[in-house]
Coordinates of C-alpha atoms and ligand atoms in Angstrom, one line a residue:
M99 CA 12.3 19.6 -73.1
K100 CA 11.9 15.8 -73.8
I101 CA 15.2 14.9 -72.5
K102 CA 14.9 16.8 -69.4
D103 CA 11.3 14.7 -68.7
E104 CA 13.2 11.5 -69.1
T105 CA 15.9 12.4 -66.8
L106 CA 13.4 13.4 -64.1
L107 CA 11.6 10.0 -64.5
F108 CA 14.8 8.3 -64.2
I109 CA 15.9 10.0 -61.0
G110 CA 12.3 9.6 -59.6
G111 CA 12.5 5.8 -60.2
L112 CA 16.0 5.5 -58.7
L113 CA 14.8 7.4 -55.6
V114 CA 11.8 4.8 -55.3
C115 CA 14.2 2.0 -55.8
L116 CA 16.6 3.3 -53.1
L117 CA 13.9 4.2 -50.6
T118 CA 12.5 0.5 -51.0
L119 CA 15.9 -1.0 -50.6
G120 CA 16.3 1.2 -47.4
V121 CA 13.1 0.0 -45.9
I122 CA 13.9 -3.6 -46.6
F123 CA 17.5 -2.9 -45.2
K124 CA 16.0 -1.2 -42.2
E125 CA 13.4 -3.9 -41.6
E126 CA 16.0 -6.8 -41.9
N127 CA 18.2 -4.9 -39.3
T128 CA 15.7 -3.8 -36.8
E129 CA 17.1 -3.8 -33.2
W130 CA 15.1 -6.8 -32.4
K131 CA 16.3 -9.0 -35.4
K132 CA 19.8 -8.3 -34.5
Y133 CA 19.3 -9.7 -31.0
Q134 CA 17.5 -12.7 -32.2
K135 CA 20.4 -13.6 -34.5
E136 CA 22.8 -13.1 -31.7
F137 CA 20.7 -15.1 -29.4
I138 CA 20.5 -18.0 -31.4
S139 CA 24.1 -18.2 -32.0
L140 CA 24.8 -17.8 -28.5
V141 CA 22.3 -20.7 -27.5
S142 CA 23.7 -23.1 -29.9
Q143 CA 27.2 -22.5 -28.6
K144 CA 26.0 -22.8 -25.0
L145 CA 23.1 -25.2 -25.0
G146 CA 23.2 -27.0 -28.2
A147 CA 21.6 -26.9 -31.4
E148 CA 18.2 -28.5 -30.3
V149 CA 17.5 -25.8 -27.9
A150 CA 18.6 -23.0 -30.5
D151 CA 16.0 -24.7 -33.0
S152 CA 13.2 -24.3 -30.6
V153 CA 13.6 -20.6 -30.4
E154 CA 10.7 -19.0 -32.5
P155 CA 11.8 -16.2 -34.7
G156 CA 9.6 -13.0 -35.2
I157 CA 7.8 -10.9 -32.6
S158 CA 6.5 -12.6 -29.6
Q159 CA 3.7 -11.2 -27.8
I160 CA 1.8 -11.8 -24.4
W161 CA -1.7 -10.4 -24.4
N162 CA -3.9 -10.2 -21.4
P163 CA -6.7 -7.8 -21.5
Q164 CA -7.7 -8.2 -18.0
L165 CA -4.3 -6.9 -16.7
K166 CA -4.2 -4.5 -19.8
V167 CA -0.9 -6.3 -21.0
T168 CA 0.3 -6.3 -24.5
D169 CA 4.0 -7.2 -23.9
R170 CA 6.5 -7.8 -26.6
C171 CA 9.6 -7.9 -24.2
Q172 CA 10.3 -11.5 -25.1
T173 CA 10.9 -10.5 -28.6
C174 CA 14.5 -9.4 -27.3
H175 CA 14.6 -11.1 -23.9
L176 CA 14.5 -14.5 -25.6
G177 CA 16.2 -16.5 -22.7
I178 CA 13.8 -15.5 -19.9
E179 CA 12.3 -19.1 -19.6
I180 CA 15.3 -21.1 -20.6
P181 CA 17.4 -22.2 -17.7
G182 CA 21.2 -22.1 -18.1
L183 CA 21.6 -18.7 -19.2
E184 CA 21.8 -17.2 -15.5
D185 CA 24.9 -15.2 -16.4
G186 CA 23.0 -12.0 -16.3
K187 CA 24.1 -11.0 -19.9
Q188 CA 21.1 -8.7 -21.1
P189 CA 18.7 -9.1 -23.0
F190 CA 19.5 -12.9 -23.1
S191 CA 19.7 -14.2 -19.5
T192 CA 17.5 -16.6 -17.6
H193 CA 14.8 -14.7 -15.4
P194 CA 15.9 -14.6 -11.8
D195 CA 14.1 -17.0 -9.6
L196 CA 12.4 -18.5 -12.7
A197 CA 11.0 -21.7 -10.8
F198 CA 9.3 -19.4 -8.4
Y199 CA 7.8 -17.1 -11.1
K200 CA 6.8 -20.0 -13.2
K201 CA 4.9 -21.4 -10.4
T202 CA 3.3 -18.3 -8.9
H203 CA 3.1 -15.6 -11.6
P204 CA 3.6 -17.4 -15.0
F205 CA 5.0 -14.9 -17.5
K206 CA 2.4 -16.1 -20.2
D207 CA -0.3 -14.8 -18.1
Y208 CA 1.1 -12.0 -16.3
G209 CA 3.3 -10.5 -19.0
C210 CA 6.4 -8.3 -17.8
T211 CA 5.2 -4.8 -17.5
T212 CA 2.9 -6.0 -14.5
C213 CA 6.0 -6.0 -12.3
H214 CA 8.5 -4.0 -14.6
D215 CA 6.6 -1.1 -16.1
G216 CA 7.7 0.1 -19.4
Q217 CA 6.1 0.1 -22.7
G218 CA 5.1 -3.3 -23.5
F219 CA 4.2 -3.2 -27.2
A220 CA 7.3 -1.3 -28.3
T221 CA 10.2 -3.2 -30.0
T222 CA 13.0 -0.8 -29.5
V223 CA 15.1 -0.8 -26.4
E224 CA 14.6 2.9 -25.8
D225 CA 10.8 2.9 -26.2
A226 CA 10.4 -0.7 -24.7
H227 CA 12.2 0.4 -21.5
G228 CA 9.9 3.7 -21.3
E229 CA 12.9 5.9 -21.7
A230 CA 11.2 7.9 -24.3
H231 CA 9.9 11.3 -23.0
H232 CA 6.2 10.6 -23.5
W233 CA 6.0 7.6 -21.5
M234 CA 4.6 8.0 -17.9
T235 CA 6.0 4.8 -16.4
P236 CA 9.6 4.0 -17.2
M237 CA 10.8 0.8 -16.3
Y238 CA 12.4 0.3 -13.0
T239 CA 16.1 -0.3 -14.1
G240 CA 19.0 -0.7 -11.8
M241 CA 20.4 2.8 -12.8
L242 CA 16.9 4.5 -12.0
A243 CA 17.0 2.5 -8.5
K244 CA 20.7 3.7 -7.9
D245 CA 19.7 7.4 -8.6
Y246 CA 17.1 7.1 -5.7
G247 CA 19.7 5.5 -3.5
F248 CA 18.0 1.8 -3.5
K249 CA 20.2 -1.2 -3.5
N250 CA 18.8 -2.4 -6.8
S251 CA 15.6 -2.4 -9.0
K252 CA 14.0 -5.1 -6.8
S253 CA 12.9 -2.7 -4.1
M254 CA 11.4 -0.3 -6.7
I255 CA 9.5 -3.2 -8.5
E256 CA 7.8 -3.7 -5.0
I257 CA 5.6 -0.8 -5.8
N258 CA 4.0 -2.9 -8.5
C259 CA 4.0 -6.2 -6.4
N260 CA 2.2 -4.5 -3.8
Q261 CA -0.7 -3.3 -6.1
C262 CA -1.9 -7.0 -5.9
H263 CA -0.4 -7.9 -2.6
R264 CA -1.7 -4.6 -0.8
Q265 CA -4.0 -6.7 1.7
D266 CA -1.2 -9.0 2.6
R267 CA 0.2 -8.2 6.1
E268 CA 3.5 -9.9 5.0
T269 CA 4.6 -11.1 1.5
A270 CA 7.7 -13.4 1.0
D271 CA 10.5 -11.5 -0.8
M272 CA 9.0 -8.1 -0.2
E273 CA 11.5 -6.6 2.1
S274 CA 10.9 -2.9 1.9
I275 CA 7.0 -3.0 1.7
N276 CA 6.9 -5.4 4.6
L277 CA 8.8 -3.0 6.6
A278 CA 6.7 -0.1 5.7
K279 CA 3.5 -2.1 6.3
K280 CA 4.9 -2.7 9.9
L281 CA 5.6 0.9 10.5
V282 CA 2.2 2.1 9.4
E283 CA 0.6 0.0 11.9
E284 CA 3.2 0.7 14.8
K285 CA 3.0 4.4 14.4
N286 CA -0.8 4.4 13.9
C287 CA -0.9 6.7 10.8
T288 CA -4.6 6.4 10.9
I289 CA -4.8 8.8 13.9
C290 CA -4.4 11.5 11.3
H291 CA -4.9 10.1 8.0
I292 CA -7.8 7.9 6.5
I293 CA -6.6 4.7 4.9
E294 CA -9.1 2.6 3.3
G295 CA -12.1 4.0 5.1
K296 CA -10.5 4.0 8.5
G297 CA -9.1 7.0 10.5
L298 CA -9.3 10.7 11.1
T299 CA -8.8 13.7 8.7
I300 CA -6.1 15.7 10.4
G301 CA -3.9 14.9 7.4
P302 CA -4.9 14.2 3.8
E303 CA -6.5 10.8 2.8
L304 CA -3.9 8.2 1.9
T305 CA -6.0 5.3 0.4
Y306 CA -4.8 6.3 -3.3
E307 CA -1.8 8.4 -2.5
G308 CA 0.1 6.5 -5.3
S309 CA -2.2 8.1 -7.9
K310 CA -1.8 11.7 -6.9
Y311 CA -0.1 13.8 -9.7
P312 CA 3.0 15.8 -9.1
E313 CA 0.9 19.0 -9.3
G314 CA -0.6 18.0 -6.2
F315 CA 2.8 18.5 -4.2
V316 CA 4.9 21.6 -3.4
F317 CA 8.5 21.0 -4.3
D318 CA 10.1 24.4 -3.1
E319 CA 11.8 22.7 -0.2
V320 CA 12.6 19.5 -1.9
E321 CA 16.4 19.2 -2.4
G322 CA 16.9 16.3 -4.6
K323 CA 14.9 15.1 -7.7
K324 CA 11.5 16.9 -8.2
S325 CA 9.5 13.7 -8.3
V326 CA 6.7 12.5 -6.2
L327 CA 8.9 9.4 -5.0
N328 CA 11.6 11.8 -3.8
W329 CA 9.0 14.2 -2.3
H330 CA 7.8 11.4 -0.1
M331 CA 11.3 10.2 0.7
E332 CA 12.3 13.7 1.9
H333 CA 9.0 14.3 3.6
F334 CA 9.2 11.3 5.6
T335 CA 12.8 12.1 6.8
N336 CA 11.5 15.5 7.9
P337 CA 7.9 16.5 7.4
Q338 CA 8.3 20.2 8.8
K339 CA 11.1 20.8 6.3
V340 CA 9.2 19.8 3.2
S341 CA 5.7 21.0 4.3
K342 CA 6.3 24.1 6.4
D343 CA 4.5 24.0 9.8
S344 CA 3.2 20.6 9.1
L345 CA 1.1 18.8 11.9
M346 CA 2.6 15.6 11.2
I347 CA 4.8 14.1 13.6
N348 CA 8.5 13.8 12.9
F349 CA 9.0 10.1 13.6
K350 CA 12.7 10.4 13.0
F351 CA 12.7 7.8 10.2
N352 CA 16.1 6.5 9.2
K353 CA 16.8 6.4 5.4
E354 CA 15.8 2.8 4.9
E355 CA 12.4 3.4 6.8
S356 CA 11.5 6.7 4.7
N357 CA 12.3 4.8 1.5
A358 CA 10.3 2.0 2.4
L359 CA 7.3 4.1 3.6
S360 CA 7.7 6.1 0.2
L361 CA 7.5 2.9 -1.9
L362 CA 4.3 1.9 0.0
M363 CA 2.8 5.3 -0.6
M364 CA 3.5 4.8 -4.4
S365 CA 2.1 1.4 -4.4
W366 CA -1.2 2.7 -3.2
K367 CA -2.7 3.3 -6.6
K368 CA -6.4 3.4 -7.7
K369 CA -6.2 0.5 -10.0
N370 CA -8.8 -2.2 -10.8
I371 CA -7.1 -5.5 -10.2
P372 CA -9.4 -8.6 -11.4
F373 CA -10.4 -10.4 -8.4
E374 CA -8.4 -13.7 -9.6
Y375 CA -5.3 -11.7 -9.5
I376 CA -5.7 -10.6 -5.8
P377 CA -3.8 -12.9 -3.6
N378 CA -5.7 -14.4 -0.7
P379 CA -4.4 -12.8 2.4
Y380 CA -5.2 -15.7 4.6
R381 CA -3.4 -18.3 2.8
S382 CA -1.6 -20.5 5.3
N383 CA 1.8 -18.9 5.2
A384 CA 0.7 -15.3 5.8
T385 CA 1.1 -13.9 9.1
K386 CA -2.4 -13.6 10.7
P387 CA -3.2 -10.5 12.9
K388 CA -2.6 -10.8 16.6
L389 CA -5.2 -9.7 19.1
V390 CA -3.7 -8.4 22.2
E391 CA -5.8 -8.7 25.1
L392 CA -4.7 -6.4 28.0
D393 CA -4.8 -8.2 31.4
D394 CA -7.6 -6.7 33.7
S395 CA -5.3 -6.6 36.8
L396 CA -2.5 -4.9 34.8
E397 CA -4.8 -2.3 33.4
K398 CA -5.9 -1.2 36.8
D399 CA -2.3 -0.6 37.9
L400 CA -1.1 1.0 35.0
S401 CA -4.4 2.5 33.6
G402 CA -3.1 6.0 33.0
E403 CA 0.0 4.8 31.1
I404 CA -2.0 2.3 29.2
L405 CA -4.7 4.7 28.0
Y406 CA -2.1 7.3 27.1
T407 CA -0.7 4.8 24.7
K408 CA -4.1 3.0 23.6
K409 CA -5.9 6.3 23.0
F410 CA -2.9 7.4 20.8
C411 CA -1.9 10.6 23.1
I412 CA 1.6 9.2 22.7
T413 CA 1.5 9.7 19.1
C414 CA 1.4 13.4 19.1
H415 CA 2.6 14.3 22.7
G416 CA 5.5 11.9 22.8
K417 CA 6.9 9.1 24.6
G418 CA 6.7 9.9 28.5
G419 CA 4.9 13.1 27.7
K420 CA 7.8 14.7 26.1
S421 CA 6.8 16.1 22.7
T422 CA 9.3 16.2 19.7
T423 CA 7.2 18.5 17.6
G424 CA 6.6 22.3 18.4
A425 CA 2.8 21.9 17.5
Y426 CA 2.2 19.6 20.2
P427 CA 2.9 20.6 23.7
S428 CA 4.8 18.5 26.3
L429 CA 2.6 17.2 29.0
A430 CA 5.0 15.4 31.4
G431 CA 4.9 16.8 34.8
Q432 CA 2.1 19.5 34.3
T433 CA -0.3 20.1 37.1
Y434 CA -2.9 17.6 37.8
W435 CA -5.9 19.7 37.7
Y436 CA -4.5 21.9 34.8
L437 CA -4.5 18.6 32.8
V438 CA -7.8 17.4 33.7
N439 CA -9.4 20.8 32.9
Q440 CA -7.7 21.3 29.6
I441 CA -8.6 17.9 28.3
K442 CA -12.1 18.4 29.4
D443 CA -12.4 21.8 27.8
I444 CA -10.9 20.4 24.5
K445 CA -13.5 17.7 24.7
T446 CA -16.4 20.0 25.0
G447 CA -15.2 22.6 22.5
A448 CA -14.6 25.3 25.3
R449 CA -11.1 25.4 24.3
K450 CA -10.6 26.1 20.6
A451 CA -7.3 28.0 20.7
G452 CA -4.3 27.1 18.6
H453 CA -4.5 23.6 17.1
S454 CA -6.4 22.1 19.9
E455 CA -9.3 21.4 17.5
V456 CA -7.1 18.7 16.1
M457 CA -7.3 16.8 19.5
K458 CA -11.2 16.9 19.8
P459 CA -12.1 13.8 18.0
L460 CA -9.4 11.7 20.0
V461 CA -10.8 12.7 23.5
Q462 CA -14.5 12.6 22.5
D463 CA -15.3 9.3 24.1
L464 CA -12.8 9.5 27.2
T465 CA -14.8 9.1 30.3
D466 CA -14.1 11.4 33.3
Q467 CA -12.4 8.6 35.0
E468 CA -10.2 8.0 32.1
I469 CA -9.1 11.8 31.8
E470 CA -8.3 11.6 35.6
D471 CA -6.1 8.5 35.1
I472 CA -4.2 9.8 32.2
S473 CA -3.7 13.1 33.9
K474 CA -2.4 11.3 37.1
Y475 CA 0.0 9.4 35.0
L476 CA 1.3 12.6 33.3
Y477 CA 1.5 14.5 36.5
D478 CA 3.5 11.8 38.1
L479 CA 6.2 12.1 35.3
K480 CA 7.5 15.4 36.8
Ligands
HEC515 C1 14.8 -4.3 -28.8 C2 15.2 -5.3 -27.7 C3 14.6 -5.2 -26.3 C4 13.3 -5.0 -26.0 C5 12.0 -5.1 -26.8 C6 13.1 -5.0 -24.4 N1 14.3 -5.1 -24.1 FE1 14.9 -5.0 -22.1 N2 17.0 -5.1 -22.5 C7 17.3 -5.0 -23.8 C8 18.7 -4.8 -23.7 C9 19.7 -4.7 -25.0 C10 19.2 -4.8 -22.4 C11 20.6 -4.4 -21.9 C12 20.9 -3.2 -22.2 C13 20.2 -1.9 -21.4 O1 19.8 -2.1 -20.1 O2 19.7 -1.1 -21.9 C14 17.9 -4.9 -21.6 C15 17.8 -4.8 -20.4 C16 16.8 -5.1 -19.5 C17 16.7 -5.2 -18.1 C18 17.8 -5.0 -17.1 C19 17.8 -3.6 -16.9 C20 18.6 -2.9 -15.7 O3 19.9 -2.7 -15.8 O4 18.3 -3.1 -14.5 C21 15.2 -5.6 -17.8 C22 14.7 -5.6 -16.2 C23 14.5 -5.5 -18.9 N3 15.5 -5.3 -20.0 C24 13.4 -5.6 -19.0 C25 12.4 -5.4 -20.2 C26 11.0 -5.3 -20.3 C27 10.2 -5.5 -19.2 C28 10.7 -5.2 -21.6 C29 9.3 -4.9 -22.3 C30 8.6 -3.9 -21.7 C31 11.9 -5.0 -22.5 N4 12.9 -5.2 -21.7 C32 11.9 -4.9 -23.7 C33 16.7 -5.3 -24.9 C34 15.5 -5.2 -25.1
HEC516 C1 5.7 -11.1 -10.9 C2 6.7 -10.0 -11.2 C3 7.6 -10.1 -12.3 C4 7.0 -10.5 -13.7 C5 5.8 -10.9 -14.2 C6 8.2 -10.5 -14.6 N1 9.4 -9.9 -13.8 FE1 11.1 -9.8 -14.5 N2 11.8 -9.3 -12.4 C7 11.1 -9.4 -11.5 C8 11.8 -9.1 -10.2 C9 11.5 -8.8 -8.9 C10 13.2 -8.9 -10.7 C11 14.4 -8.6 -9.8 C12 15.1 -9.9 -9.5 C13 16.2 -9.7 -8.6 O1 17.0 -8.9 -8.8 O2 16.5 -10.7 -7.7 C14 13.2 -9.3 -12.1 C15 14.4 -9.3 -13.0 C16 14.3 -9.4 -14.3 C17 15.5 -9.2 -15.2 C18 16.8 -9.1 -14.6 C19 17.4 -7.7 -14.3 C20 18.7 -7.5 -14.0 O3 18.9 -6.4 -13.4 O4 19.5 -8.3 -14.1 C21 15.0 -9.2 -16.5 C22 15.8 -9.0 -17.7 C23 13.7 -9.2 -16.5 N3 13.3 -9.3 -15.0 C24 12.8 -9.4 -17.4 C25 11.4 -9.8 -17.4 C26 10.6 -10.0 -18.5 C27 11.2 -9.9 -20.0 C28 9.4 -10.5 -18.2 C29 8.4 -10.9 -18.9 C30 8.5 -12.2 -19.8 C31 9.6 -10.3 -16.6 N4 10.6 -10.0 -16.4 C32 8.3 -10.8 -15.9 C33 9.8 -9.4 -11.5 C34 9.0 -10.0 -12.5
HEC517 C1 -1.0 -8.8 -11.0 C2 -1.0 -9.4 -9.6 C3 0.2 -9.7 -8.9 C4 1.4 -9.0 -8.8 C5 1.8 -7.8 -9.7 C6 2.4 -9.8 -8.0 N1 1.7 -10.8 -7.6 FE1 2.5 -12.2 -6.3 N2 0.8 -13.3 -6.2 C7 -0.2 -13.0 -7.1 C8 -1.1 -14.0 -6.9 C9 -2.6 -13.9 -7.4 C10 -0.6 -15.0 -6.2 C11 -1.2 -16.3 -5.9 C12 -1.6 -16.2 -4.4 C13 -2.1 -17.7 -3.9 O1 -2.2 -18.6 -4.5 O2 -2.7 -17.7 -2.8 C14 0.7 -14.5 -5.8 C15 1.6 -15.2 -5.1 C16 2.8 -14.5 -4.6 C17 3.8 -15.2 -3.7 C18 3.6 -16.7 -3.1 C19 2.4 -16.6 -2.0 C20 2.8 -17.3 -0.8 O3 3.2 -16.5 0.2 O4 2.7 -18.6 -0.7 C21 4.8 -14.4 -3.4 C22 6.0 -14.6 -2.5 C23 4.6 -13.4 -4.2 N3 3.3 -13.5 -4.9 C24 5.5 -12.3 -4.4 C25 5.3 -11.3 -5.2 C26 6.3 -10.4 -5.6 C27 7.7 -10.3 -5.0 C28 5.9 -9.7 -6.8 C29 6.6 -8.4 -7.4 C30 7.9 -8.7 -7.8 C31 4.4 -9.9 -7.0 N4 4.2 -11.1 -6.2 C32 3.7 -9.3 -7.7 C33 -0.5 -11.8 -7.7 C34 0.4 -10.8 -7.9
HEC518 C1 -0.2 13.7 14.2 C2 -0.7 13.6 12.9 C3 -0.1 12.7 11.8 C4 0.3 11.6 11.8 C5 0.4 10.5 13.2 C6 0.9 11.1 10.7 N1 0.7 12.2 9.8 FE1 1.1 12.2 7.7 N2 0.5 14.0 7.6 C7 -0.1 14.9 8.7 C8 -0.5 16.2 8.1 C9 -1.0 17.2 8.9 C10 -0.1 16.2 6.7 C11 -0.1 17.5 5.9 C12 1.0 18.3 5.9 C13 2.2 17.7 5.4 O1 2.4 17.5 4.2 O2 3.1 17.2 6.1 C14 0.4 14.8 6.5 C15 0.9 14.4 5.3 C16 1.4 13.2 4.8 C17 1.7 12.7 3.5 C18 1.6 13.5 2.1 C19 0.2 13.4 1.8 C20 -0.1 14.4 0.5 O3 -0.7 13.7 -0.4 O4 0.2 15.6 0.7 C21 1.9 11.3 3.6 C22 2.2 10.6 2.5 C23 1.7 11.0 5.0 N3 1.5 12.2 5.8 C24 2.0 9.8 5.6 C25 1.9 9.4 6.8 C26 2.3 8.1 7.4 C27 2.7 6.9 6.4 C28 2.0 8.2 8.8 C29 2.5 7.1 9.7 C30 3.8 6.4 9.7 C31 1.6 9.5 9.0 N4 1.7 10.3 7.8 C32 1.5 9.9 10.3 C33 -0.3 14.4 9.9 C34 0.1 13.2 10.4
HEC519 C1 -3.3 14.4 16.7 C2 -2.4 14.9 17.7 C3 -2.9 14.9 19.0 C4 -3.2 13.6 19.7 C5 -3.2 12.3 19.3 C6 -3.5 14.3 21.0 N1 -3.3 15.5 21.2 FE1 -3.3 16.6 22.9 N2 -3.0 18.3 21.9 C7 -2.7 18.3 20.4 C8 -2.8 19.8 20.2 C9 -2.7 20.1 18.6 C10 -2.8 20.4 21.2 C11 -3.0 21.9 21.3 C12 -1.8 22.9 21.1 C13 -2.4 24.1 21.0 O1 -3.1 24.7 21.7 O2 -1.9 24.9 20.0 C14 -3.1 19.6 22.4 C15 -3.4 19.9 23.7 C16 -3.4 19.2 24.8 C17 -3.4 19.5 26.2 C18 -3.3 20.8 26.7 C19 -1.8 21.1 26.9 C20 -1.5 22.6 27.3 O3 -0.3 22.7 27.6 O4 -2.3 23.3 27.4 C21 -3.5 18.3 26.9 C22 -3.7 18.1 28.4 C23 -3.7 17.2 26.0 N3 -3.5 17.7 24.8 C24 -3.9 15.8 26.2 C25 -4.1 14.7 25.3 C26 -4.4 13.6 25.6 C27 -4.8 13.1 27.0 C28 -4.4 12.8 24.5 C29 -5.0 11.4 24.3 C30 -6.4 11.0 24.7 C31 -4.2 13.8 23.5 N4 -3.9 14.8 23.9 C32 -3.9 13.3 22.1 C33 -2.8 17.3 19.6 C34 -3.1 16.0 20.0

């Protein structure tokens, strides 16, 4: 009996020792320590002992409660702020456009996840890059971007850039979002959607489109990835295919345009950005809105055609009165009085059939003269 007890005690003691050693071994060989050792030898080779000595060992953290940032990425990405390592070897390379970011978005203040997403406080590659299953906002890697057919991760990062830069009409270095903002303005999306308090309610409000959960979308007709981003990409390419009988116009966007608009939609998130992190949209190099004043003499001659565009009829009934969507009738060459009477009936509510109520708010403040001018223009198109 006694011998057995001693044996058990011995085995128990041995186990504890092994476990402790195991923990020490694991602690000494954590992923990040491995990278730090590798980095220091790389730097002393490339940039000399002095630079290598300036690398502070241990976990490095940026904390900014205002932006909800607790980022330890630099624990492995040690060369981010050291010029001379631009070769792109990760996790050691110098940040692209370092001088620009240091000046406009210093990392010590902005952290990393503000632009990249991922899980800031984690210290393993898998967790930090947010590839773990439970993490909602995985990092925008080159691989993820390729999956969606973007050139590189930069386009996707623009989703995050635009959370602060939303009010800019144009931002240097934001190619996709700039294109999308131009399209939203050109196509007058607010005819059918409320965006930041402006617009009509023919389609859903878009102000915080980027905060909608996947459960809010129907994926039955989506061919690729069943993600919200991909839903938007396929929907912009062909609204009627993704949302059956949709009243949205098929603008025949090409892939680049659909992708850009989808990134813009994803960026419209409900998020409280502290005031001091919102750039001033009227800073000197931003494009200021242009007011287009129509020449009076011009308006008289072409009043019908100008009104047809100015009052947004063109959006639904098409260029030159030729509609591209089944839900909206073509108007070119219709009989003059038929047009006048239909518009007036829709205005007063006497005509409610089909989808015509969609149009009511749009003709509400047309005067009789304007209705006649538009109808003459359309009649003449025959
Ligand atoms: C444990 C070390 C480690 C941590 C912590 C870490 N990384 Fe990385 N990172 C790597 C390694 C290794 C690579 C290259 C291999 C890879 O992509 O997985 C890399 C690659 C990258 C890339 C290039 C990816 C691509 O292919 O497009 C980016 C961007 C990046 N990391 C950002 C971050 C950000 C942001 C954080 C913090 C949220 C972070 N990393 C935290 C080790 C780390
Ligand atoms: C203000 C936004 C912003 C912040 C803040 C930021 N980055 Fe980046 N980062 C970018 C953009 C945009 C790119 C892509 C640049 C390009 O491809 O030209 C990039 C590229 C990178 C790359 C290279 C990826 C590749 O594919 O080669 C790494 C690594 C990286 N960032 C890590 C970090 C780390 C670590 C931090 C925090 C210390 C950080 N970034 C902070 C915007 C940011
Ligand atoms: C957390 C908010 C935030 C994020 C995210 C952010 N920015 Fe900025 N950005 C700012 C602020 C604030 C300024 C300073 C504006 C000023 O001084 O008027 C600025 C300045 C700039 C400028 C210089 C402004 C100019 O025209 O002179 C550019 C270009 C820019 N950002 C691009 C980007 C890009 C590209 C990204 C994403 C990779 C990005 N920003 C992400 C807040 C942000
Ligand atoms: C003629 C009216 C009309 C115009 C113009 C229009 N849309 Fe739509 N849109 C709709 C309708 C109706 C829906 C709902 C049915 C559907 O999903 O297609 C919709 C749906 C959407 C959705 C999906 C919203 C969600 O959460 O389900 C987005 C995003 C969207 N539109 C963006 C745009 C953008 C951006 C523009 C301008 C380029 C635009 N729309 C122009 C009518 C319109
Ligand atoms: C949001 C999309 C939309 C806009 C913008 C719009 N319409 Fe319409 N329009 C419709 C719909 C829908 C109908 C009715 C189709 C039906 O009955 O099913 C319609 C019907 C008409 C008709 C009757 C056509 C017929 O064959 O009976 C006329 C005329 C007309 N619109 C003129 C206009 C004019 C003029 C404007 C600009 C002031 C305008 N519409 C703007 C959607 C629109």
